[in-house]
């Protein structure tokens, strides 16, 4: 008798899916890092004894001691949370494929917005057969229709309203209509807090984290300025610490967005889902239960509301600042933007009632936005893969990032520049390109100075040949060097 390993990208997705799976397979175990050491020890022993037919969990469930796994499922395979960023570094999706090959067991990679890697591997290359077989879903759950999209050009919206508008007239109108019909809506903004920038109107100084090259985010409810990278926080001052001038906030976060929705739709019952509101072991589950029970009209949240959730009464989805992430210094920015918009749009109209989607963007013609809104996945992936190939980025090419970090800037710079020649000498004969070493996009993070180099190889195989020649890197006092193959981010 064999078992099933079912991987999910986040703990937040386990409550709803676990209930549905257990209704069909009672001997299901939930596996993730949210349990105590004692609970995990008991679960480990029970799974090893074969007491469970299915293990449902996050990336660490890949190491569950199933006696005879016969099927591996990786749901939302495109999610970056499958990647373990600290030692030991691994990508659960890729390891699942290797694991399945060793077991001679089928592996199912599920996603409505697959990663560029999976799309690439599902296409023939150089006359060879595809590595993955595509099994398309021909219909939505319960046979529902895709939501009707509306794209709002916020440049024109600003002109028509004569002021800076965070909520378009179309989205406000649809929200009011949805609440009036006793239906539900989800509004996505992938940025938490009240405002991401606090600036003095007199001297122009911006509140910065003391340990990072990052501006502090204002959280109005807590009255705090917080760094979303290192966790540093301090009380919001009443005046500029440098000159005593008046402070102003710029930009929008979910905390402010929730208030704007309540103001625009009088009597609307709202709930916010972000890292500030789902604390505690059962915080996210309780929040979703409240929404599912109809106690809330509009759910405002970050990307955690965009995927894997199934609420039949949701007929409207709004996306605010849809194209904001396209400006990130990262070659995956377009892919992530497309996936986020398409995923959250899929939350609308999953029941008997038809759904609509309102997407607000300053560049609605951007391929990542337009293709997601108008459901043109092939158009997006064709263009994105062609662009990646033109500039030598994965998945068709190999990419290695070396990141040097340390408390002393001069030591980090010296270590990076001191190893530069070794990197170039190994790269040239293999046809690789070395970019850097140079300060990273975020050059100061969590009290550490950061330099990096990117090595672009014609293929992953060539990248491995390059690594074989340069590793291990020469150690430098006070400096840590991390080698990251196929990095998820280059910031």
PDB file of C-alpha atoms in Angstrom, residues 401-404 415 419-420 422-423 466-467 469-476 480-483:
ATOM      1  CA  UNK A 401      24.923  34.434  -8.000  1.00  0.00           C
ATOM      2  CA  UNK A 402      27.774  34.878  -5.555  1.00  0.00           C
ATOM      3  CA  UNK A 403      26.912  37.109  -2.612  1.00  0.00           C
ATOM      4  CA  UNK A 404      29.570  38.448  -0.252  1.00  0.00           C
ATOM      5  CA  UNK A 415      36.905  39.996  -0.829  1.00  0.00           C
ATOM      6  CA  UNK A 419      38.125  36.926  -6.284  1.00  0.00           C
ATOM      7  CA  UNK A 420      36.988  38.658  -9.461  1.00  0.00           C
ATOM      8  CA  UNK A 422      39.263  33.829 -10.594  1.00  0.00           C
ATOM      9  CA  UNK A 423      35.648  34.203 -11.710  1.00  0.00           C
ATOM     10  CA  UNK A 466      32.124  26.775 -14.119  1.00  0.00           C
ATOM     11  CA  UNK A 467      31.298  26.041 -10.484  1.00  0.00           C
ATOM     12  CA  UNK A 469      36.455  25.172 -11.443  1.00  0.00           C
ATOM     13  CA  UNK A 470      35.963  28.019  -8.970  1.00  0.00           C
ATOM     14  CA  UNK A 471      34.703  26.199  -5.866  1.00  0.00           C
ATOM     15  CA  UNK A 472      35.540  26.320  -3.060  1.00  0.00           C
ATOM     16  CA  UNK A 473      35.935  30.081  -2.939  1.00  0.00           C
ATOM     17  CA  UNK A 474      38.874  31.455  -1.027  1.00  0.00           C
ATOM     18  CA  UNK A 475      37.875  32.456   2.499  1.00  0.00           C
ATOM     19  CA  UNK A 476      38.246  36.040   3.663  1.00  0.00           C
ATOM     20  CA  UNK A 480      30.732  35.226   4.145  1.00  0.00           C
ATOM     21  CA  UNK A 481      30.392  34.141   0.521  1.00  0.00           C
ATOM     22  CA  UNK A 482      27.213  32.359  -0.562  1.00  0.00           C
ATOM     23  CA  UNK A 483      26.883  30.611  -3.917  1.00  0.00           C
TER      24      UNK A 483
END
